[in-house]
Amino acid sequence: STELHEIKAKLESPNITDLETPSQHYVIQEQLCALLYNNRKFDFRSYVMVASVRPLLVLFHVGKVRVSNHTHNRTDYGKQDHFLSNLSQGGKPHLMKDLPLDQHLQENKERLSKRVPQGVAAVDHVKSQMKSALNHFVQAYQNRSFTAQNLEGLGSENGFSLYGVDFIVDIDLDVWFIEPQWSPGMREESTPPNYIEMLSSMFHIVEEIQERQSQGKYVLPLSSLGEWEVVYSEEDDYGYGYEFDRKSSEKQSCPKA
């Protein structure tokens, strides 16, 4: 954008004090070298189900991949290619299995051998980082956003909810948690092909938890999880952890082409 180029010019100016005015505040960092798909930027829209708040139980569904409608130019700060589409060119949402993550791992095997544990597929490595990041997020906000106190005044003994979470992955196959979404974005035309099964299993999970609690049983284990995975269970004092969920300290500069 024009503004970014102006900031760059000011930083390169001998008179750096041009930036030091009370009305101007900047946060500047090196551009994250995101992994591309067919030379397009993409991110993951995953789903988080708070299946229970008494006790807190949080589930993860990998969701879908959103791909930009425009090819990416790493030297152009224009905004057009940063917009991500819910749909692929074929009219159907991408899935994680559509991404050539294992191919990227093989092509960069020497560089990534210290990042990805031997014998672990790139898809599993990426997914494990997502679940680990989500566990850290839940624990950080447990007493603020994920609390039974939010049920007070509703006359309910328990509750459930569905959220979206966005991730991107860089060329080191490091996953970055971008932001949570109050609205999960579940329009029929932009949801994964298995979204009916995903939603159906949500209600089966809620019903099973209600039945188990009415019988005085622990919430876990659940037989109706389907493709949902447990990332946090207050009842079992469990939070998903992944030993290799750590960012590389030797990040390469982004290719200019």
GROMACS .gro file of C-alpha atoms in nm:
model
  257
    1SER     CA    1   0.000   0.000   0.000
    2THR     CA    2   0.102   0.363  -0.036
    3GLU     CA    3   0.119   0.403   0.342
    4LEU     CA    4   0.361   0.114   0.382
    5HIS     CA    5   0.588   0.253   0.114
    6GLU     CA    6   0.582   0.592   0.290
    7ILE     CA    7   0.679   0.429   0.621
    8LYS     CA    8   0.959   0.239   0.446
    9ALA     CA    9   1.089   0.564   0.298
   10LYS     CA   10   1.085   0.731   0.640
   11LEU     CA   11   1.275   0.440   0.797
   12GLU     CA   12   1.541   0.470   0.529
   13SER     CA   13   1.562   0.844   0.578
   14PRO     CA   14   1.864   0.984   0.768
   15ASN     CA   15   1.618   1.185   0.977
   16ILE     CA   16   1.450   0.896   1.159
   17THR     CA   17   1.283   1.144   1.397
   18ASP     CA   18   1.021   1.200   1.128
   19LEU     CA   19   0.842   0.903   1.285
   20GLU     CA   20   0.861   1.034   1.638
   21THR     CA   21   0.546   1.244   1.651
   22PRO     CA   22   0.275   1.190   1.913
   23SER     CA   23   0.007   1.117   1.653
   24GLN     CA   24   0.200   0.839   1.478
   25HIS     CA   25   0.251   0.493   1.623
   26TYR     CA   26   0.377   0.201   1.418
   27VAL     CA   27   0.427  -0.169   1.481
   28ILE     CA   28   0.670  -0.296   1.219
   29GLN     CA   29   0.802  -0.648   1.180
   30GLU     CA   30   0.953  -0.858   0.906
   31GLN     CA   31   0.690  -1.010   0.681
   32LEU     CA   32   0.599  -1.365   0.776
   33CYS     CA   33   0.707  -1.593   0.494
   34ALA     CA   34   0.380  -1.778   0.451
   35LEU     CA   35   0.360  -2.106   0.265
   36LEU     CA   36   0.175  -2.068  -0.064
   37TYR     CA   37  -0.067  -2.299  -0.244
   38ASN     CA   38  -0.046  -2.270  -0.623
   39ASN     CA   39   0.133  -1.939  -0.560
   40ARG     CA   40  -0.165  -1.813  -0.359
   41LYS     CA   41  -0.195  -1.725   0.007
   42PHE     CA   42  -0.415  -1.950   0.218
   43ASP     CA   43  -0.522  -2.001   0.576
   44PHE     CA   44  -0.708  -2.260   0.779
   45ARG     CA   45  -1.056  -2.192   0.915
   46SER     CA   46  -1.084  -2.453   1.187
   47TYR     CA   47  -1.367  -2.502   1.435
   48VAL     CA   48  -1.377  -2.509   1.813
   49MET     CA   49  -1.663  -2.662   2.005
   50VAL     CA   50  -1.701  -2.583   2.372
   51ALA     CA   51  -1.891  -2.903   2.438
   52SER     CA   52  -1.935  -2.837   2.809
   53VAL     CA   53  -1.858  -2.557   3.053
   54ARG     CA   54  -1.929  -2.761   3.368
   55PRO     CA   55  -1.671  -2.910   3.348
   56LEU     CA   56  -1.494  -2.727   3.064
   57LEU     CA   57  -1.445  -2.951   2.760
   58VAL     CA   58  -1.308  -2.808   2.434
   59LEU     CA   59  -1.300  -2.995   2.103
   60PHE     CA   60  -1.120  -2.922   1.774
   61HIS     CA   61  -1.218  -2.984   1.412
   62VAL     CA   62  -0.959  -2.908   1.142
   63GLY     CA   63  -1.223  -2.749   0.917
   64LYS     CA   64  -1.130  -2.612   0.575
   65VAL     CA   65  -0.863  -2.423   0.381
   66ARG     CA   66  -0.941  -2.076   0.243
   67VAL     CA   67  -0.741  -1.971  -0.063
   68SER     CA   68  -0.687  -1.627  -0.212
   69ASN     CA   69  -0.842  -1.561  -0.552
   70HIS     CA   70  -0.520  -1.384  -0.660
   71THR     CA   71  -0.162  -1.496  -0.701
   72HIS     CA   72   0.075  -1.355  -0.443
   73ASN     CA   73   0.362  -1.115  -0.507
   74ARG     CA   74   0.594  -1.094  -0.206
   75THR     CA   75   0.728  -0.756  -0.322
   76ASP     CA   76   0.385  -0.597  -0.366
   77TYR     CA   77   0.220  -0.462  -0.052
   78GLY     CA   78  -0.116  -0.430  -0.226
   79LYS     CA   79  -0.414  -0.572  -0.044
   80GLN     CA   80  -0.588  -0.757  -0.323
   81ASP     CA   81  -0.413  -1.093  -0.284
   82HIS     CA   82  -0.459  -1.090   0.094
   83PHE     CA   83  -0.832  -1.152   0.067
   84LEU     CA   84  -0.907  -1.519   0.116
   85SER     CA   85  -1.194  -1.701  -0.045
   86ASN     CA   86  -1.404  -1.970   0.116
   87LEU     CA   87  -1.422  -2.149  -0.216
   88SER     CA   88  -1.171  -2.303  -0.450
   89GLN     CA   89  -1.177  -2.239  -0.821
   90GLY     CA   90  -1.381  -2.557  -0.860
   91GLY     CA   91  -1.650  -2.418  -0.633
   92LYS     CA   92  -1.574  -2.647  -0.339
   93PRO     CA   93  -1.381  -2.565  -0.022
   94HIS     CA   94  -1.029  -2.698   0.003
   95LEU     CA   95  -0.942  -2.950   0.272
   96MET     CA   96  -0.609  -2.991   0.450
   97LYS     CA   97  -0.544  -3.310   0.254
   98ASP     CA   98  -0.553  -3.104  -0.069
   99LEU     CA   99  -0.241  -2.911   0.032
  100PRO     CA  100   0.099  -3.045  -0.085
  101LEU     CA  101   0.246  -3.024   0.267
  102ASP     CA  102   0.431  -3.355   0.244
  103GLN     CA  103   0.573  -3.253  -0.095
  104HIS     CA  104   0.702  -2.928   0.059
  105LEU     CA  105   0.859  -3.130   0.340
  106GLN     CA  106   1.035  -3.363   0.096
  107GLU     CA  107   1.160  -3.076  -0.121
  108ASN     CA  108   1.305  -2.902   0.187
  109LYS     CA  109   1.397  -3.214   0.382
  110GLU     CA  110   1.749  -3.104   0.476
  111ARG     CA  111   1.635  -2.768   0.611
  112LEU     CA  112   1.321  -2.899   0.784
  113SER     CA  113   1.468  -3.217   0.932
  114LYS     CA  114   1.527  -3.037   1.262
  115ARG     CA  115   1.175  -2.896   1.264
  116VAL     CA  116   0.960  -3.196   1.178
  117PRO     CA  117   1.014  -3.517   1.377
  118GLN     CA  118   1.124  -3.814   1.170
  119GLY     CA  119   0.840  -4.039   1.063
  120VAL     CA  120   0.572  -3.773   1.120
  121ALA     CA  121   0.374  -3.661   0.815
  122ALA     CA  122   0.371  -3.288   0.746
  123VAL     CA  123  -0.010  -3.283   0.770
  124ASP     CA  124   0.003  -3.436   1.119
  125HIS     CA  125   0.282  -3.197   1.223
  126VAL     CA  126   0.074  -2.896   1.119
  127LYS     CA  127  -0.245  -3.026   1.276
  128SER     CA  128  -0.070  -3.107   1.604
  129GLN     CA  129   0.059  -2.750   1.628
  130MET     CA  130  -0.295  -2.620   1.576
  131LYS     CA  131  -0.429  -2.830   1.861
  132SER     CA  132  -0.143  -2.732   2.089
  133ALA     CA  133  -0.195  -2.362   2.015
  134LEU     CA  134  -0.565  -2.395   2.082
  135ASN     CA  135  -0.498  -2.562   2.417
  136HIS     CA  136  -0.272  -2.272   2.519
  137PHE     CA  137  -0.539  -2.025   2.410
  138VAL     CA  138  -0.814  -2.197   2.609
  139GLN     CA  139  -0.602  -2.212   2.924
  140ALA     CA  140  -0.504  -1.846   2.889
  141TYR     CA  141  -0.868  -1.733   2.864
  142GLN     CA  142  -1.034  -2.006   3.069
  143ASN     CA  143  -1.134  -1.777   3.356
  144ARG     CA  144  -1.246  -1.497   3.124
  145SER     CA  145  -1.423  -1.645   2.823
  146PHE     CA  146  -1.469  -2.014   2.901
  147THR     CA  147  -1.632  -2.005   3.241
  148ALA     CA  148  -1.952  -2.139   3.393
  149GLN     CA  149  -2.015  -1.792   3.537
  150ASN     CA  150  -2.141  -1.694   3.193
  151LEU     CA  151  -2.441  -1.926   3.256
  152GLU     CA  152  -2.557  -1.733   3.560
  153GLY     CA  153  -2.903  -1.592   3.509
  154LEU     CA  154  -2.977  -1.824   3.217
  155GLY     CA  155  -3.124  -2.102   3.431
  156SER     CA  156  -2.897  -2.358   3.268
  157GLU     CA  157  -2.677  -2.621   3.430
  158ASN     CA  158  -2.444  -2.646   3.132
  159GLY     CA  159  -2.388  -2.498   2.788
  160PHE     CA  160  -2.213  -2.542   2.454
  161SER     CA  161  -2.099  -2.316   2.170
  162LEU     CA  162  -1.922  -2.319   1.835
  163TYR     CA  163  -1.644  -2.084   1.725
  164GLY     CA  164  -1.405  -2.044   1.433
  165VAL     CA  165  -1.026  -2.015   1.465
  166ASP     CA  166  -0.784  -1.907   1.193
  167PHE     CA  167  -0.430  -2.035   1.141
  168ILE     CA  168  -0.159  -1.986   0.880
  169VAL     CA  169   0.152  -2.192   0.817
  170ASP     CA  170   0.491  -2.062   0.704
  171ILE     CA  171   0.761  -2.215   0.486
  172ASP     CA  172   0.915  -2.383   0.794
  173LEU     CA  173   0.581  -2.559   0.852
  174ASP     CA  174   0.540  -2.352   1.169
  175VAL     CA  175   0.176  -2.279   1.251
  176TRP     CA  176   0.064  -1.933   1.363
  177PHE     CA  177  -0.262  -1.870   1.549
  178ILE     CA  178  -0.416  -1.563   1.383
  179GLU     CA  179  -0.743  -1.505   1.566
  180PRO     CA  180  -1.057  -1.665   1.706
  181GLN     CA  181  -1.394  -1.592   1.546
  182TRP     CA  182  -1.721  -1.555   1.732
  183SER     CA  183  -1.899  -1.634   1.405
  184PRO     CA  184  -1.767  -1.964   1.265
  185GLY     CA  185  -1.874  -1.889   0.906
  186MET     CA  186  -2.092  -2.191   0.836
  187ARG     CA  187  -2.276  -2.088   0.520
  188GLU     CA  188  -2.367  -2.405   0.332
  189GLU     CA  189  -2.187  -2.306   0.012
  190SER     CA  190  -1.858  -2.239   0.194
  191THR     CA  191  -1.842  -2.524   0.443
  192PRO     CA  192  -1.640  -2.847   0.412
  193PRO     CA  193  -1.811  -3.138   0.233
  194ASN     CA  194  -1.843  -3.317   0.567
  195TYR     CA  195  -2.006  -3.025   0.749
  196ILE     CA  196  -2.341  -3.210   0.786
  197GLU     CA  197  -2.159  -3.489   0.968
  198MET     CA  198  -1.966  -3.231   1.171
  199LEU     CA  199  -2.282  -3.050   1.284
  200SER     CA  200  -2.468  -3.374   1.342
  201SER     CA  201  -2.193  -3.507   1.566
  202MET     CA  202  -2.201  -3.179   1.762
  203PHE     CA  203  -2.559  -3.241   1.870
  204HIS     CA  204  -2.488  -3.607   1.942
  205ILE     CA  205  -2.200  -3.495   2.164
  206VAL     CA  206  -2.423  -3.252   2.356
  207GLU     CA  207  -2.690  -3.520   2.401
  208GLU     CA  208  -2.436  -3.775   2.519
  209ILE     CA  209  -2.284  -3.533   2.771
  210GLN     CA  210  -2.629  -3.448   2.906
  211GLU     CA  211  -2.713  -3.817   2.941
  212ARG     CA  212  -2.386  -3.906   3.109
  213GLN     CA  213  -2.416  -3.620   3.357
  214SER     CA  214  -2.776  -3.711   3.440
  215GLN     CA  215  -2.647  -4.058   3.531
  216GLY     CA  216  -2.372  -3.914   3.749
  217LYS     CA  217  -2.097  -4.028   3.510
  218TYR     CA  218  -1.783  -3.846   3.400
  219VAL     CA  219  -1.815  -3.656   3.072
  220LEU     CA  220  -1.535  -3.853   2.904
  221PRO     CA  221  -1.495  -4.081   2.723
  222LEU     CA  222  -1.745  -3.991   2.451
  223SER     CA  223  -1.851  -4.232   2.177
  224SER     CA  224  -1.997  -3.964   1.950
  225LEU     CA  225  -1.686  -3.752   1.879
  226GLY     CA  226  -1.668  -3.834   1.508
  227GLU     CA  227  -1.392  -3.612   1.363
  228TRP     CA  228  -1.385  -3.386   1.670
  229GLU     CA  229  -1.076  -3.415   1.890
  230VAL     CA  230  -1.032  -3.328   2.258
  231VAL     CA  231  -0.781  -3.047   2.315
  232TYR     CA  232  -0.878  -2.952   2.670
  233SER     CA  233  -1.062  -3.133   2.950
  234GLU     CA  234  -1.095  -2.968   3.289
  235GLU     CA  235  -1.236  -3.289   3.433
  236ASP     CA  236  -0.922  -3.486   3.348
  237ASP     CA  237  -0.681  -3.195   3.396
  238TYR     CA  238  -0.579  -3.256   3.035
  239GLY     CA  239  -0.449  -3.014   2.774
  240TYR     CA  240  -0.318  -3.127   2.435
  241GLY     CA  241   0.055  -3.082   2.406
  242TYR     CA  242   0.297  -3.127   2.118
  243GLU     CA  243   0.668  -3.144   2.182
  244PHE     CA  244   0.752  -2.987   1.846
  245ASP     CA  245   0.519  -2.689   1.884
  246ARG     CA  246   0.800  -2.435   1.888
  247LYS     CA  247   0.892  -2.179   1.628
  248SER     CA  248   1.225  -2.189   1.449
  249SER     CA  249   1.470  -1.930   1.579
  250GLU     CA  250   1.645  -1.918   1.243
  251LYS     CA  251   1.376  -1.793   1.008
  252GLN     CA  252   1.476  -1.750   0.645
  253SER     CA  253   1.398  -1.431   0.458
  254CYS     CA  254   1.111  -1.455   0.217
  255PRO     CA  255   1.201  -1.522  -0.146
  256LYS     CA  256   1.146  -1.207  -0.348
  257ALA     CA  257   1.000  -1.385  -0.644
   0.00000   0.00000   0.00000
